[in-house]
Amino acid sequence: MPLPPPRHRLAGALTLAGLLTQIAGLCLDGLPSWSVSLPLWAASLLMWPDIPRRNQWQAGVLAVLGLAFLVLAVVGFDATPDITTLLDGNAFVVAMLVGVSFIALIGRPSEGPPNSEPVTGRRGLAGTWLGVQLLGAILNLSAVFMVGDRLERRGRLLDVQLLGLNRGLSSAAMWSPFFAAMGVAVSLAPSLEYTTVLAAGLPLAFAGGLYSVFELSRRFDVSEVPGFSLSPRSLLMPASVAGLVMVFHYVITPSLTIVSIITFLMPTLALAANLARGAAATRERLVRHLHYRLPGMRGEITLFLCAGLLTKGLSILVAAATNGDWTLFADFGVGPAMLSYVAIVASAIAGLHPIIGISVLASMLDLDGPHQTLFGFVALASWGVGTAVGPLSGINLSLQGRYGISGYRMMKHNLHYALVMSTLVLVAIACLAQAVSA
């Protein structure tokens, strides 16, 4: 395989440097935060010409607004922000994303032989949704391609199959600790109680799966549509990884957040799994990951970093203009939480990534511990529904690029799904708000 351009290799090395520095910071006190953020920003700048134009516009607008807010805060309100932390927003979320990417080196889940009799009908549709949900909870977007490519061997993917892939992955954002959504939520609400969010998000996700199976089987003739057959062996690796993360979180390193544990554990597991193949094979796979996979993450890395800059700039401006005495909602209860959720999903339908709405909302709130859990759930739920229906979300753009379906076509198919899921989410918000206020 030919080497990529030097610029790509340098960007991959800088991205890896950001990850390694973040991991080192978990063990060593005193490492400056810019030692993580600067390499990541440098990698994004190097890869900027290769980012799709649509993503450039989104990320560029976020960065320009963030800088404009900072300038206005300094010039108009005499703010004195700490320059060394201005680029830190979402840096450790990006480090987690980079760490999770190494899970692809462990191996791919498999199902039965490609020539075996396919599972069709509602059972096949349920298998597709469940396969992407469970595998994607660990492997993220790569699980969609694993399942989608497997289905494509039997012919061009149909809308109903693509909707199963879309909804299976996006709804996992409501509960999976391995998703960027959880990383963003934890970074903006550090006191978030994960078990509380899990208790609300997991049933919601599976309710979305049940609804999808029955709704899609009524709208489409699925009697001959192949689905994904999930085997117990396929779940062994994801289940083992999830269990190991929980052991670290509750037993070995209870002082670390789940995001921090994932950041160092995923590369460690990947390295250990590959060493069994020998040093030469391990080096070859790691180098390939460094040269191709890490630079290939340029779009999502840049978006998250620029969204973090927007959050930082707007937070500084709001604090400087109001002397820290103003928040969007005096009490983040049922009404504000519901309104926030609806606004973020609406902005996703309009074409904005949910992280933008979540970041703007967080910059205008001052939350105590219990309300941070409610805010975290709002962020995860709006991400889970917003990315399913948003025409320019990462999952829909990926499906468009890989399988040729328009993001706006996916949006139209998912509008009713978004309405039903939003009704369930609003009920969950009401219940959760009552629980955290008790």
Tab-separated table of N, CA and C in Angstrom, residues 24-124:
chain	number	residue	atom	x	y	z
A	24	ALA	N	-1.190	10.485	29.286
A	24	ALA	CA	-0.139	10.805	30.263
A	24	ALA	C	-0.668	11.718	31.356
A	25	GLY	N	-1.572	12.642	30.973
A	25	GLY	CA	-2.134	13.560	31.961
A	25	GLY	C	-2.987	12.871	33.007
A	26	LEU	N	-3.484	11.662	32.699
A	26	LEU	CA	-4.255	10.918	33.688
A	26	LEU	C	-3.361	10.349	34.776
A	27	CYS	N	-2.079	10.196	34.458
A	27	CYS	CA	-1.131	9.603	35.409
A	27	CYS	C	-0.240	10.651	36.057
A	28	LEU	N	0.043	11.741	35.350
A	28	LEU	CA	0.980	12.753	35.829
A	28	LEU	C	0.265	14.068	36.090
A	29	ASP	N	0.493	14.638	37.239
A	29	ASP	CA	-0.063	15.955	37.541
A	29	ASP	C	0.836	17.031	36.941
A	30	GLY	N	0.217	18.120	36.548
A	30	GLY	CA	1.004	19.267	36.106
A	30	GLY	C	1.164	19.417	34.618
A	31	LEU	N	0.708	18.431	33.829
A	31	LEU	CA	0.799	18.593	32.388
A	31	LEU	C	-0.181	19.672	31.940
A	32	PRO	N	0.274	20.683	31.200
A	32	PRO	CA	-0.635	21.760	30.775
A	32	PRO	C	-1.669	21.247	29.787
A	33	SER	N	-2.854	21.830	29.852
A	33	SER	CA	-3.938	21.367	28.982
A	33	SER	C	-3.636	21.626	27.509
A	34	TRP	N	-2.841	22.663	27.231
A	34	TRP	CA	-2.547	22.969	25.831
A	34	TRP	C	-1.674	21.892	25.177
A	35	SER	N	-1.030	21.063	25.992
A	35	SER	CA	-0.212	19.996	25.421
A	35	SER	C	-1.078	18.940	24.734
A	36	VAL	N	-2.373	18.911	25.075
A	36	VAL	CA	-3.321	18.029	24.390
A	36	VAL	C	-3.982	18.758	23.225
A	37	SER	N	-4.443	19.967	23.479
A	37	SER	CA	-5.242	20.676	22.467
A	37	SER	C	-4.416	21.163	21.277
A	38	LEU	N	-3.197	21.618	21.509
A	38	LEU	CA	-2.408	22.175	20.405
A	38	LEU	C	-2.099	21.141	19.315
A	39	PRO	N	-1.645	19.935	19.647
A	39	PRO	CA	-1.420	18.955	18.575
A	39	PRO	C	-2.690	18.621	17.793
A	40	LEU	N	-3.813	18.557	18.489
A	40	LEU	CA	-5.061	18.234	17.813
A	40	LEU	C	-5.481	19.355	16.866
A	41	TRP	N	-5.340	20.593	17.315
A	41	TRP	CA	-5.657	21.732	16.459
A	41	TRP	C	-4.700	21.784	15.263
A	42	ALA	N	-3.434	21.523	15.513
A	42	ALA	CA	-2.458	21.532	14.411
A	42	ALA	C	-2.796	20.473	13.371
A	43	ALA	N	-3.218	19.291	13.833
A	43	ALA	CA	-3.610	18.227	12.902
A	43	ALA	C	-4.822	18.643	12.082
A	44	SER	N	-5.784	19.303	12.721
A	44	SER	CA	-6.979	19.753	12.003
A	44	SER	C	-6.633	20.791	10.948
A	45	LEU	N	-5.741	21.705	11.282
A	45	LEU	CA	-5.339	22.727	10.309
A	45	LEU	C	-4.615	22.102	9.123
A	46	LEU	N	-3.776	21.104	9.400
A	46	LEU	CA	-3.073	20.433	8.315
A	46	LEU	C	-4.047	19.723	7.361
A	47	MET	N	-5.110	19.162	7.920
A	47	MET	CA	-6.048	18.385	7.123
A	47	MET	C	-7.213	19.217	6.598
A	48	TRP	N	-7.238	20.507	6.901
A	48	TRP	CA	-8.354	21.361	6.502
A	48	TRP	C	-8.669	21.271	4.999
A	49	PRO	N	-7.677	21.294	4.108
A	49	PRO	CA	-8.002	21.237	2.675
A	49	PRO	C	-8.728	19.960	2.258
A	50	ASP	N	-8.611	18.889	3.053
A	50	ASP	CA	-9.216	17.611	2.687
A	50	ASP	C	-10.595	17.412	3.295
A	51	ILE	N	-11.043	18.352	4.115
A	51	ILE	CA	-12.361	18.241	4.731
A	51	ILE	C	-13.422	18.630	3.700
A	52	PRO	N	-14.520	17.878	3.593
A	52	PRO	CA	-15.582	18.241	2.643
A	52	PRO	C	-16.059	19.673	2.847
A	53	ARG	N	-16.413	20.347	1.758
A	53	ARG	CA	-16.761	21.764	1.810
A	53	ARG	C	-17.888	22.054	2.807
A	54	ARG	N	-18.874	21.174	2.847
A	54	ARG	CA	-19.993	21.394	3.765
A	54	ARG	C	-19.518	21.408	5.215
A	55	ASN	N	-18.627	20.475	5.546
A	55	ASN	CA	-18.087	20.437	6.907
A	55	ASN	C	-17.184	21.627	7.186
A	56	GLN	N	-16.465	22.092	6.159
A	56	GLN	CA	-15.639	23.288	6.329
A	56	GLN	C	-16.485	24.480	6.715
A	57	TRP	N	-17.617	24.636	6.046
A	57	TRP	CA	-18.490	25.759	6.367
A	57	TRP	C	-18.994	25.670	7.807
A	58	GLN	N	-19.432	24.491	8.209
A	58	GLN	CA	-19.940	24.345	9.574
A	58	GLN	C	-18.858	24.638	10.600
A	59	ALA	N	-17.713	23.990	10.460
A	59	ALA	CA	-16.627	24.172	11.423
A	59	ALA	C	-16.093	25.602	11.373
A	60	GLY	N	-15.961	26.165	10.163
A	60	GLY	CA	-15.448	27.521	10.036
A	60	GLY	C	-16.335	28.546	10.703
A	61	VAL	N	-17.640	28.418	10.523
A	61	VAL	CA	-18.570	29.359	11.165
A	61	VAL	C	-18.471	29.258	12.682
A	62	LEU	N	-18.379	28.028	13.201
A	62	LEU	CA	-18.255	27.847	14.651
A	62	LEU	C	-16.989	28.519	15.181
A	63	ALA	N	-15.877	28.314	14.487
A	63	ALA	CA	-14.606	28.889	14.940
A	63	ALA	C	-14.635	30.412	14.867
A	64	VAL	N	-15.146	30.960	13.773
A	64	VAL	CA	-15.203	32.417	13.620
A	64	VAL	C	-16.095	33.039	14.693
A	65	LEU	N	-17.230	32.421	14.956
A	65	LEU	CA	-18.115	32.947	16.005
A	65	LEU	C	-17.440	32.878	17.370
A	66	GLY	N	-16.772	31.754	17.651
A	66	GLY	CA	-16.080	31.641	18.932
A	66	GLY	C	-15.034	32.708	19.119
A	67	LEU	N	-14.233	32.952	18.080
A	67	LEU	CA	-13.214	33.996	18.153
A	67	LEU	C	-13.844	35.381	18.258
A	68	ALA	N	-14.934	35.606	17.536
A	68	ALA	CA	-15.616	36.904	17.600
A	68	ALA	C	-16.150	37.168	19.001
A	69	PHE	N	-16.704	36.150	19.630
A	69	PHE	CA	-17.196	36.303	21.000
A	69	PHE	C	-16.049	36.626	21.954
A	70	LEU	N	-14.902	35.970	21.755
A	70	LEU	CA	-13.740	36.249	22.596
A	70	LEU	C	-13.264	37.685	22.430
A	71	VAL	N	-13.166	38.133	21.186
A	71	VAL	CA	-12.724	39.510	20.922
A	71	VAL	C	-13.695	40.500	21.543
A	72	LEU	N	-14.989	40.255	21.389
A	72	LEU	CA	-15.985	41.150	21.958
A	72	LEU	C	-15.896	41.186	23.478
A	73	ALA	N	-15.645	40.037	24.094
A	73	ALA	CA	-15.525	39.982	25.550
A	73	ALA	C	-14.319	40.781	26.030
A	74	VAL	N	-13.204	40.677	25.289
A	74	VAL	CA	-11.977	41.382	25.688
A	74	VAL	C	-12.088	42.881	25.421
A	75	VAL	N	-12.542	43.230	24.225
A	75	VAL	CA	-12.592	44.637	23.833
A	75	VAL	C	-13.759	45.369	24.483
A	76	GLY	N	-14.912	44.735	24.498
A	76	GLY	CA	-16.108	45.424	24.978
A	76	GLY	C	-16.329	45.335	26.466
A	77	PHE	N	-15.821	44.280	27.115
A	77	PHE	CA	-16.139	44.084	28.526
A	77	PHE	C	-14.898	43.827	29.379
A	78	ASP	N	-13.715	44.113	28.819
A	78	ASP	CA	-12.447	43.998	29.569
A	78	ASP	C	-12.230	42.624	30.179
A	79	ALA	N	-12.656	41.587	29.495
A	79	ALA	CA	-12.416	40.229	29.990
A	79	ALA	C	-10.942	39.884	29.861
A	80	THR	N	-10.460	39.058	30.757
A	80	THR	CA	-9.053	38.621	30.722
A	80	THR	C	-9.007	37.087	30.748
A	81	PRO	N	-9.372	36.455	29.637
A	81	PRO	CA	-9.379	34.987	29.616
A	81	PRO	C	-7.974	34.416	29.683
A	82	ASP	N	-7.888	33.199	30.199
A	82	ASP	CA	-6.612	32.482	30.250
A	82	ASP	C	-6.283	31.994	28.843
A	83	ILE	N	-5.279	32.598	28.233
A	83	ILE	CA	-4.957	32.287	26.835
A	83	ILE	C	-4.570	30.820	26.676
A	84	THR	N	-3.955	30.239	27.680
A	84	THR	CA	-3.466	28.862	27.543
A	84	THR	C	-4.594	27.839	27.492
A	85	THR	N	-5.820	28.247	27.839
A	85	THR	CA	-6.928	27.284	27.855
A	85	THR	C	-7.977	27.582	26.777
A	86	LEU	N	-7.721	28.549	25.926
A	86	LEU	CA	-8.737	28.951	24.949
A	86	LEU	C	-9.061	27.846	23.949
A	87	LEU	N	-8.104	26.988	23.667
A	87	LEU	CA	-8.321	25.946	22.661
A	87	LEU	C	-8.680	24.594	23.274
A	88	ASP	N	-8.977	24.589	24.567
A	88	ASP	CA	-9.181	23.316	25.266
A	88	ASP	C	-10.559	22.705	25.051
A	89	GLY	N	-11.526	23.516	24.618
A	89	GLY	CA	-12.892	23.031	24.521
A	89	GLY	C	-13.001	21.753	23.705
A	90	ASN	N	-13.559	20.718	24.304
A	90	ASN	CA	-13.793	19.413	23.664
A	90	ASN	C	-12.512	18.666	23.303
A	91	ALA	N	-11.341	19.141	23.755
A	91	ALA	CA	-10.096	18.452	23.401
A	91	ALA	C	-10.074	17.041	23.971
A	92	PHE	N	-10.557	16.866	25.198
A	92	PHE	CA	-10.480	15.519	25.760
A	92	PHE	C	-11.581	14.628	25.174
A	93	VAL	N	-12.643	15.233	24.642
A	93	VAL	CA	-13.625	14.432	23.905
A	93	VAL	C	-12.998	13.903	22.622
A	94	VAL	N	-12.251	14.758	21.937
A	94	VAL	CA	-11.559	14.339	20.717
A	94	VAL	C	-10.551	13.239	21.043
A	95	ALA	N	-9.837	13.393	22.161
A	95	ALA	CA	-8.884	12.355	22.562
A	95	ALA	C	-9.598	11.016	22.769
A	96	MET	N	-10.808	11.065	23.346
A	96	MET	CA	-11.572	9.836	23.522
A	96	MET	C	-11.951	9.227	22.166
A	97	LEU	N	-12.376	10.080	21.226
A	97	LEU	CA	-12.726	9.596	19.889
A	97	LEU	C	-11.530	8.901	19.226
A	98	VAL	N	-10.361	9.501	19.377
A	98	VAL	CA	-9.148	8.914	18.802
A	98	VAL	C	-8.850	7.582	19.478
A	99	GLY	N	-8.990	7.546	20.800
A	99	GLY	CA	-8.753	6.294	21.519
A	99	GLY	C	-9.701	5.191	21.082
A	100	VAL	N	-10.995	5.540	20.934
A	100	VAL	CA	-11.989	4.549	20.523
A	100	VAL	C	-11.695	4.022	19.121
A	101	SER	N	-11.101	4.837	18.268
A	101	SER	CA	-10.827	4.404	16.895
A	101	SER	C	-9.923	3.173	16.855
A	102	PHE	N	-9.115	2.979	17.900
A	102	PHE	CA	-8.184	1.844	17.919
A	102	PHE	C	-8.902	0.511	18.105
A	103	ILE	N	-10.181	0.556	18.512
A	103	ILE	CA	-10.909	-0.687	18.708
A	103	ILE	C	-11.068	-1.427	17.390
A	104	ALA	N	-10.981	-0.700	16.269
A	104	ALA	CA	-11.084	-1.334	14.955
A	104	ALA	C	-9.931	-2.288	14.703
A	105	LEU	N	-8.831	-2.157	15.458
A	105	LEU	CA	-7.677	-3.028	15.272
A	105	LEU	C	-7.837	-4.373	15.974
A	106	ILE	N	-8.857	-4.502	16.790
A	106	ILE	CA	-9.028	-5.754	17.527
A	106	ILE	C	-9.605	-6.831	16.644
A	107	GLY	N	-10.432	-6.467	15.702
A	107	GLY	CA	-11.043	-7.460	14.821
A	107	GLY	C	-12.469	-7.109	14.529
A	108	ARG	N	-13.011	-7.688	13.504
A	108	ARG	CA	-14.364	-7.382	13.072
A	108	ARG	C	-15.316	-8.486	13.504
A	109	PRO	N	-16.502	-8.076	14.010
A	109	PRO	CA	-17.499	-9.086	14.333
A	109	PRO	C	-17.947	-9.803	13.071
A	110	SER	N	-18.308	-11.052	13.213
A	110	SER	CA	-18.739	-11.816	12.045
A	110	SER	C	-20.100	-12.431	12.268
A	111	GLU	N	-20.763	-12.756	11.175
A	111	GLU	CA	-22.004	-13.520	11.253
A	111	GLU	C	-21.803	-14.802	10.449
A	112	GLY	N	-22.879	-15.394	10.019
A	112	GLY	CA	-22.779	-16.650	9.310
A	112	GLY	C	-22.155	-16.481	7.943
A	113	PRO	N	-21.936	-17.559	7.207
A	113	PRO	CA	-21.363	-17.507	5.875
A	113	PRO	C	-22.210	-16.646	4.965
A	114	PRO	N	-21.584	-15.871	4.061
A	114	PRO	CA	-22.337	-14.959	3.220
A	114	PRO	C	-23.338	-15.653	2.310
A	115	ASN	N	-23.175	-16.924	2.038
A	115	ASN	CA	-24.089	-17.625	1.148
A	115	ASN	C	-25.194	-18.361	1.895
A	116	SER	N	-25.245	-18.189	3.227
A	116	SER	CA	-26.286	-18.855	3.993
A	116	SER	C	-27.629	-18.179	3.740
A	117	GLU	N	-28.699	-18.855	4.122
A	117	GLU	CA	-30.048	-18.330	3.892
A	117	GLU	C	-30.237	-17.050	4.710
A	118	PRO	N	-30.625	-15.940	4.061
A	118	PRO	CA	-30.741	-14.679	4.793
A	118	PRO	C	-31.956	-14.657	5.706
A	119	VAL	N	-31.854	-13.874	6.773
A	119	VAL	CA	-32.985	-13.639	7.662
A	119	VAL	C	-33.775	-12.467	7.081
A	120	THR	N	-35.078	-12.642	6.890
A	120	THR	CA	-35.882	-11.607	6.259
A	120	THR	C	-37.054	-11.228	7.160
A	121	GLY	N	-37.881	-10.296	6.658
A	121	GLY	CA	-39.066	-9.874	7.386
A	121	GLY	C	-38.732	-9.054	8.616
A	122	ARG	N	-39.668	-9.055	9.551
A	122	ARG	CA	-39.467	-8.287	10.783
A	122	ARG	C	-38.258	-8.786	11.565
A	123	ARG	N	-38.058	-10.091	11.534
A	123	ARG	CA	-36.902	-10.637	12.253
A	123	ARG	C	-35.595	-10.114	11.670
A	124	GLY	N	-35.507	-10.046	10.345
A	124	GLY	CA	-34.304	-9.510	9.716
A	124	GLY	C	-34.115	-8.037	10.010
